[in-house]
Amino acid sequence: MRRAEWIGTRWLGVGLAAILAVVTLGLAATGRLGLYINPDSTWFAVSMAVVVLVGAVATFALPLGAESDHGHDHGDEDHHHDHPAAIAGTVVGGVAASGVVVLTLVLPPASLSAELAMSRDVGATPLFAGADAVTLAATGDTSSFGVGEWATVFATATNPDAFDGDPIELTGFVTPGDGGDFDLTRLVVTHCVIDAQPASVPVVGEPIPATGQWVTVTGTVRATSDGQFEIDAATVEEIPEPADPYEF
């Protein structure tokens, strides 16, 4: 009984951590870690994964049960650790944690869906951009702008003439629009997919692809009569989901 408890303790600690470390290294090696974290953080994630694996290997030098050896005799107090409710809670939690970690091995890496992006849309532009995007755009160089930067410009620019007529080519997925025929949307990630925020710009142009379809839109930025912006699309090309579906 005690041996099974020790094995379980080691599995929940070292075992699960080692699996997550291996998955992290595998995703980094195949270039898919960017589906979960900002690429700028890859070095940190990989470093920590290596540290975890080294620690996991080092634990094999410890005998089973060493984790619960605090250097003194618990004596008759041991029975407090064997309460049925505590055991049941530990088993349920351990099975749930094991299931989640094992799923990372069997499920293929996937990006967040368009449905999730729409559910996170609160009508605000991504926090990462702010006034810096408008300042940069005011210099006349918008060639490097993605959906996130343009969404900030569309929401905060006070001089529509500064951007009216700018050529534009953007890639994103289609979501239902309020100010145009549809919205071109992209998820913007600051650190990892947990903080992913949707950024959208309105597009006017035919045809209107299905919601969730990835497209490349080529056209021109236009200021409407009420001072808002939209993209006047010359072409809307349907494409497969790109290898780098997020903006950072």
Tab-separated table of C-alpha atoms in Angstrom:
chain	number	residue	atom	x	y	z
A	1	MET	CA	0.000	0.000	0.000
A	2	ARG	CA	2.740	2.425	0.952
A	3	ARG	CA	4.705	1.552	-2.192
A	4	ALA	CA	1.683	2.368	-4.385
A	5	GLU	CA	1.315	5.683	-2.551
A	6	TRP	CA	4.957	6.537	-3.150
A	7	ILE	CA	4.708	5.663	-6.846
A	8	GLY	CA	1.574	7.785	-7.152
A	9	THR	CA	3.272	10.719	-5.454
A	10	ARG	CA	6.242	10.518	-7.797
A	11	TRP	CA	3.965	10.224	-10.846
A	12	LEU	CA	1.911	13.294	-9.876
A	13	GLY	CA	5.044	15.301	-9.238
A	14	VAL	CA	7.940	14.256	-11.416
A	15	GLY	CA	6.019	12.191	-13.966
A	16	LEU	CA	3.509	14.817	-15.067
A	17	ALA	CA	6.108	17.593	-15.017
A	18	ALA	CA	8.436	15.504	-17.198
A	19	ILE	CA	5.668	14.840	-19.739
A	20	LEU	CA	4.882	18.550	-20.001
A	21	ALA	CA	8.594	19.292	-20.422
A	22	VAL	CA	8.888	16.737	-23.242
A	23	VAL	CA	5.800	18.161	-24.965
A	24	THR	CA	7.232	21.682	-24.682
A	25	LEU	CA	10.555	20.629	-26.209
A	26	GLY	CA	8.773	18.709	-28.971
A	27	LEU	CA	6.624	21.714	-29.881
A	28	ALA	CA	9.684	23.962	-29.897
A	29	ALA	CA	11.624	21.545	-32.113
A	30	THR	CA	8.767	21.371	-34.639
A	31	GLY	CA	8.126	25.117	-34.624
A	32	ARG	CA	4.631	24.789	-33.132
A	33	LEU	CA	5.244	26.250	-29.688
A	34	GLY	CA	4.033	29.552	-31.122
A	35	LEU	CA	0.515	28.090	-31.084
A	36	TYR	CA	0.592	28.435	-27.297
A	37	ILE	CA	3.020	31.188	-26.288
A	38	ASN	CA	4.628	34.328	-27.655
A	39	PRO	CA	7.722	33.292	-29.687
A	40	ASP	CA	9.767	35.794	-27.666
A	41	SER	CA	9.210	33.534	-24.636
A	42	THR	CA	10.365	30.350	-26.373
A	43	TRP	CA	13.874	30.510	-24.907
A	44	PHE	CA	12.459	30.723	-21.385
A	45	ALA	CA	9.989	27.855	-21.896
A	46	VAL	CA	12.666	25.626	-23.417
A	47	SER	CA	15.155	26.463	-20.646
A	48	MET	CA	12.624	25.616	-17.941
A	49	ALA	CA	11.701	22.370	-19.727
A	50	VAL	CA	15.359	21.316	-19.746
A	51	VAL	CA	15.670	22.143	-16.040
A	52	VAL	CA	12.577	20.046	-15.287
A	53	LEU	CA	13.936	17.068	-17.235
A	54	VAL	CA	17.288	17.270	-15.465
A	55	GLY	CA	15.462	17.358	-12.151
A	56	ALA	CA	13.292	14.409	-13.188
A	57	VAL	CA	16.355	12.329	-14.004
A	58	ALA	CA	17.958	13.328	-10.711
A	59	THR	CA	14.967	12.055	-8.730
A	60	PHE	CA	15.774	8.496	-9.777
A	61	ALA	CA	18.715	8.716	-7.388
A	62	LEU	CA	16.203	9.004	-4.542
A	63	PRO	CA	14.571	5.871	-3.123
A	64	LEU	CA	10.790	5.597	-3.312
A	65	GLY	CA	9.194	7.290	-0.326
A	66	ALA	CA	11.954	9.851	0.136
A	67	GLU	CA	9.461	12.588	-0.761
A	68	SER	CA	7.450	11.907	2.411
A	69	ASP	CA	10.465	11.523	4.706
A	70	HIS	CA	10.651	14.744	6.725
A	71	GLY	CA	13.417	13.519	8.971
A	72	HIS	CA	11.235	12.534	11.926
A	73	ASP	CA	8.883	9.791	12.965
A	74	HIS	CA	5.186	10.518	12.549
A	75	GLY	CA	4.328	7.561	14.758
A	76	ASP	CA	0.653	7.240	15.466
A	77	GLU	CA	-0.144	10.414	13.521
A	78	ASP	CA	0.124	8.543	10.226
A	79	HIS	CA	-3.517	7.542	10.366
A	80	HIS	CA	-4.527	11.175	9.802
A	81	HIS	CA	-3.095	10.964	6.303
A	82	ASP	CA	-5.224	7.945	5.480
A	83	HIS	CA	-8.655	9.518	5.917
A	84	PRO	CA	-10.971	8.093	3.177
A	85	ALA	CA	-12.147	11.535	2.041
A	86	ALA	CA	-8.562	12.746	1.667
A	87	ILE	CA	-7.589	9.634	-0.264
A	88	ALA	CA	-10.612	9.949	-2.551
A	89	GLY	CA	-9.837	13.622	-3.219
A	90	THR	CA	-6.238	12.827	-4.022
A	91	VAL	CA	-7.217	10.036	-6.411
A	92	VAL	CA	-9.811	12.149	-8.239
A	93	GLY	CA	-7.433	15.093	-8.532
A	94	GLY	CA	-4.601	12.861	-9.668
A	95	VAL	CA	-6.719	11.183	-12.347
A	96	ALA	CA	-7.965	14.549	-13.622
A	97	ALA	CA	-4.451	16.012	-13.749
A	98	SER	CA	-3.108	12.894	-15.438
A	99	GLY	CA	-5.892	12.999	-18.025
A	100	VAL	CA	-5.192	16.613	-18.927
A	101	VAL	CA	-1.456	16.015	-19.276
A	102	VAL	CA	-1.858	12.801	-21.277
A	103	LEU	CA	-4.209	14.624	-23.672
A	104	THR	CA	-1.328	16.948	-24.558
A	105	LEU	CA	0.455	13.890	-25.946
A	106	VAL	CA	-2.398	12.533	-28.065
A	107	LEU	CA	-4.148	15.681	-29.305
A	108	PRO	CA	-2.538	17.563	-32.205
A	109	PRO	CA	-1.584	21.213	-31.602
A	110	ALA	CA	-4.362	23.547	-32.735
A	111	SER	CA	-5.007	27.274	-32.801
A	112	LEU	CA	-7.879	28.969	-31.006
A	113	SER	CA	-11.120	28.990	-32.971
A	114	ALA	CA	-13.047	31.844	-34.545
A	115	GLU	CA	-15.919	31.069	-32.176
A	116	LEU	CA	-13.657	31.643	-29.183
A	117	ALA	CA	-12.405	34.884	-30.698
A	118	MET	CA	-15.977	36.136	-31.084
A	119	SER	CA	-16.810	35.137	-27.516
A	120	ARG	CA	-13.867	37.215	-26.262
A	121	ASP	CA	-14.776	40.257	-28.307
A	122	VAL	CA	-15.727	43.034	-25.888
A	123	GLY	CA	-15.585	45.807	-28.464
A	124	ALA	CA	-12.182	47.099	-27.368
A	125	THR	CA	-8.918	47.051	-29.289
A	126	PRO	CA	-6.030	44.897	-27.995
A	127	LEU	CA	-4.168	46.340	-25.039
A	128	PHE	CA	-0.754	45.771	-26.607
A	129	ALA	CA	-1.057	48.555	-29.171
A	130	GLY	CA	-2.385	51.855	-27.854
A	131	ALA	CA	-1.043	55.240	-28.949
A	132	ASP	CA	2.240	53.816	-30.243
A	133	ALA	CA	0.488	52.355	-33.283
A	134	VAL	CA	-1.113	55.681	-34.142
A	135	THR	CA	2.192	57.510	-33.675
A	136	LEU	CA	3.954	55.067	-35.977
A	137	ALA	CA	1.206	55.249	-38.555
A	138	ALA	CA	1.399	59.049	-38.556
A	139	THR	CA	4.907	58.768	-40.013
A	140	GLY	CA	3.355	57.287	-43.128
A	141	ASP	CA	4.840	53.808	-42.735
A	142	THR	CA	2.018	51.327	-42.215
A	143	SER	CA	3.520	48.555	-44.326
A	144	SER	CA	4.343	46.382	-41.319
A	145	PHE	CA	0.939	46.766	-39.687
A	146	GLY	CA	-1.154	43.710	-38.941
A	147	VAL	CA	-4.812	43.504	-38.027
A	148	GLY	CA	-4.041	44.438	-34.414
A	149	GLU	CA	-2.268	47.692	-35.282
A	150	TRP	CA	-4.881	48.682	-37.856
A	151	ALA	CA	-7.680	47.940	-35.392
A	152	THR	CA	-6.046	50.389	-32.975
A	153	VAL	CA	-5.665	53.024	-35.689
A	154	PHE	CA	-9.297	52.588	-36.741
A	155	ALA	CA	-10.470	52.989	-33.141
A	156	THR	CA	-8.264	55.889	-31.988
A	157	ALA	CA	-7.119	57.976	-34.956
A	158	THR	CA	-8.368	61.566	-34.803
A	159	ASN	CA	-7.318	62.581	-38.327
A	160	PRO	CA	-8.992	60.316	-40.907
A	161	ASP	CA	-7.265	62.090	-43.800
A	162	ALA	CA	-3.898	60.786	-42.556
A	163	PHE	CA	-4.874	57.212	-43.480
A	164	ASP	CA	-7.592	57.598	-46.112
A	165	GLY	CA	-6.351	55.975	-49.304
A	166	ASP	CA	-3.556	53.906	-47.743
A	167	PRO	CA	-3.029	50.595	-49.581
A	168	ILE	CA	-3.492	47.579	-47.355
A	169	GLU	CA	-3.002	43.818	-47.446
A	170	LEU	CA	-4.036	41.827	-44.384
A	171	THR	CA	-4.602	38.196	-43.477
A	172	GLY	CA	-7.103	36.998	-40.910
A	173	PHE	CA	-10.305	35.059	-40.481
A	174	VAL	CA	-13.843	36.200	-41.177
A	175	THR	CA	-16.282	37.190	-38.422
A	176	PRO	CA	-19.686	38.886	-38.698
A	177	GLY	CA	-19.336	42.649	-39.074
A	178	ASP	CA	-21.272	45.693	-37.893
A	179	GLY	CA	-19.630	48.443	-39.906
A	180	GLY	CA	-18.944	46.557	-43.133
A	181	ASP	CA	-19.885	43.447	-45.069
A	182	PHE	CA	-17.719	41.432	-42.650
A	183	ASP	CA	-14.902	41.853	-40.151
A	184	LEU	CA	-11.355	40.652	-40.690
A	185	THR	CA	-10.192	39.318	-37.327
A	186	ARG	CA	-6.970	38.114	-35.783
A	187	LEU	CA	-6.128	36.983	-32.254
A	188	VAL	CA	-3.370	39.058	-30.646
A	189	VAL	CA	-1.252	37.264	-28.029
A	190	THR	CA	0.853	39.121	-25.480
A	191	HIS	CA	2.356	36.225	-23.490
A	192	CYS	CA	0.333	33.056	-24.200
A	193	VAL	CA	-3.016	32.000	-25.643
A	194	ILE	CA	-4.708	32.554	-22.279
A	195	ASP	CA	-4.444	36.327	-22.806
A	196	ALA	CA	-5.341	36.225	-26.533
A	197	GLN	CA	-7.487	39.206	-27.560
A	198	PRO	CA	-9.430	39.541	-30.828
A	199	ALA	CA	-8.705	42.515	-33.084
A	200	SER	CA	-11.011	43.278	-36.013
A	201	VAL	CA	-11.310	45.725	-38.898
A	202	PRO	CA	-14.443	46.157	-41.060
A	203	VAL	CA	-14.242	45.118	-44.711
A	204	VAL	CA	-16.506	46.159	-47.562
A	205	GLY	CA	-16.313	43.958	-50.631
A	206	GLU	CA	-17.688	40.898	-52.327
A	207	PRO	CA	-17.827	37.979	-51.963
A	208	ILE	CA	-18.464	37.483	-48.237
A	209	PRO	CA	-16.699	34.274	-47.099
A	210	ALA	CA	-18.058	31.956	-44.427
A	211	THR	CA	-17.433	32.832	-40.789
A	212	GLY	CA	-14.120	31.383	-39.632
A	213	GLN	CA	-12.663	31.191	-43.158
A	214	TRP	CA	-9.105	32.497	-43.432
A	215	VAL	CA	-8.654	35.130	-46.149
A	216	THR	CA	-6.132	37.619	-47.467
A	217	VAL	CA	-7.733	40.988	-48.158
A	218	THR	CA	-6.094	43.458	-50.526
A	219	GLY	CA	-7.571	46.914	-50.868
A	220	THR	CA	-7.579	50.483	-49.604
A	221	VAL	CA	-8.313	52.161	-46.291
A	222	ARG	CA	-11.328	54.440	-46.649
A	223	ALA	CA	-12.775	57.020	-44.274
A	224	THR	CA	-16.569	56.999	-44.147
A	225	SER	CA	-18.755	60.085	-44.007
A	226	ASP	CA	-19.002	59.807	-40.202
A	227	GLY	CA	-15.232	59.702	-39.754
A	228	GLN	CA	-14.941	55.942	-39.267
A	229	PHE	CA	-12.611	53.650	-41.209
A	230	GLU	CA	-13.201	50.580	-43.317
A	231	ILE	CA	-11.273	48.524	-45.833
A	232	ASP	CA	-12.505	48.821	-49.405
A	233	ALA	CA	-11.503	45.373	-50.630
A	234	ALA	CA	-10.273	44.908	-54.197
A	235	THR	CA	-9.723	41.167	-53.673
A	236	VAL	CA	-10.731	38.691	-50.972
A	237	GLU	CA	-8.754	35.469	-51.393
A	238	GLU	CA	-9.647	32.405	-49.343
A	239	ILE	CA	-6.567	30.646	-47.945
A	240	PRO	CA	-5.757	27.808	-45.519
A	241	GLU	CA	-5.024	28.710	-41.906
A	242	PRO	CA	-1.437	30.036	-41.816
A	243	ALA	CA	1.280	28.348	-39.779
A	244	ASP	CA	1.430	31.461	-37.557
A	245	PRO	CA	-2.257	32.200	-36.859
A	246	TYR	CA	-1.641	34.777	-34.114
A	247	GLU	CA	-0.228	38.271	-34.010
A	248	PHE	CA	2.170	39.175	-31.205
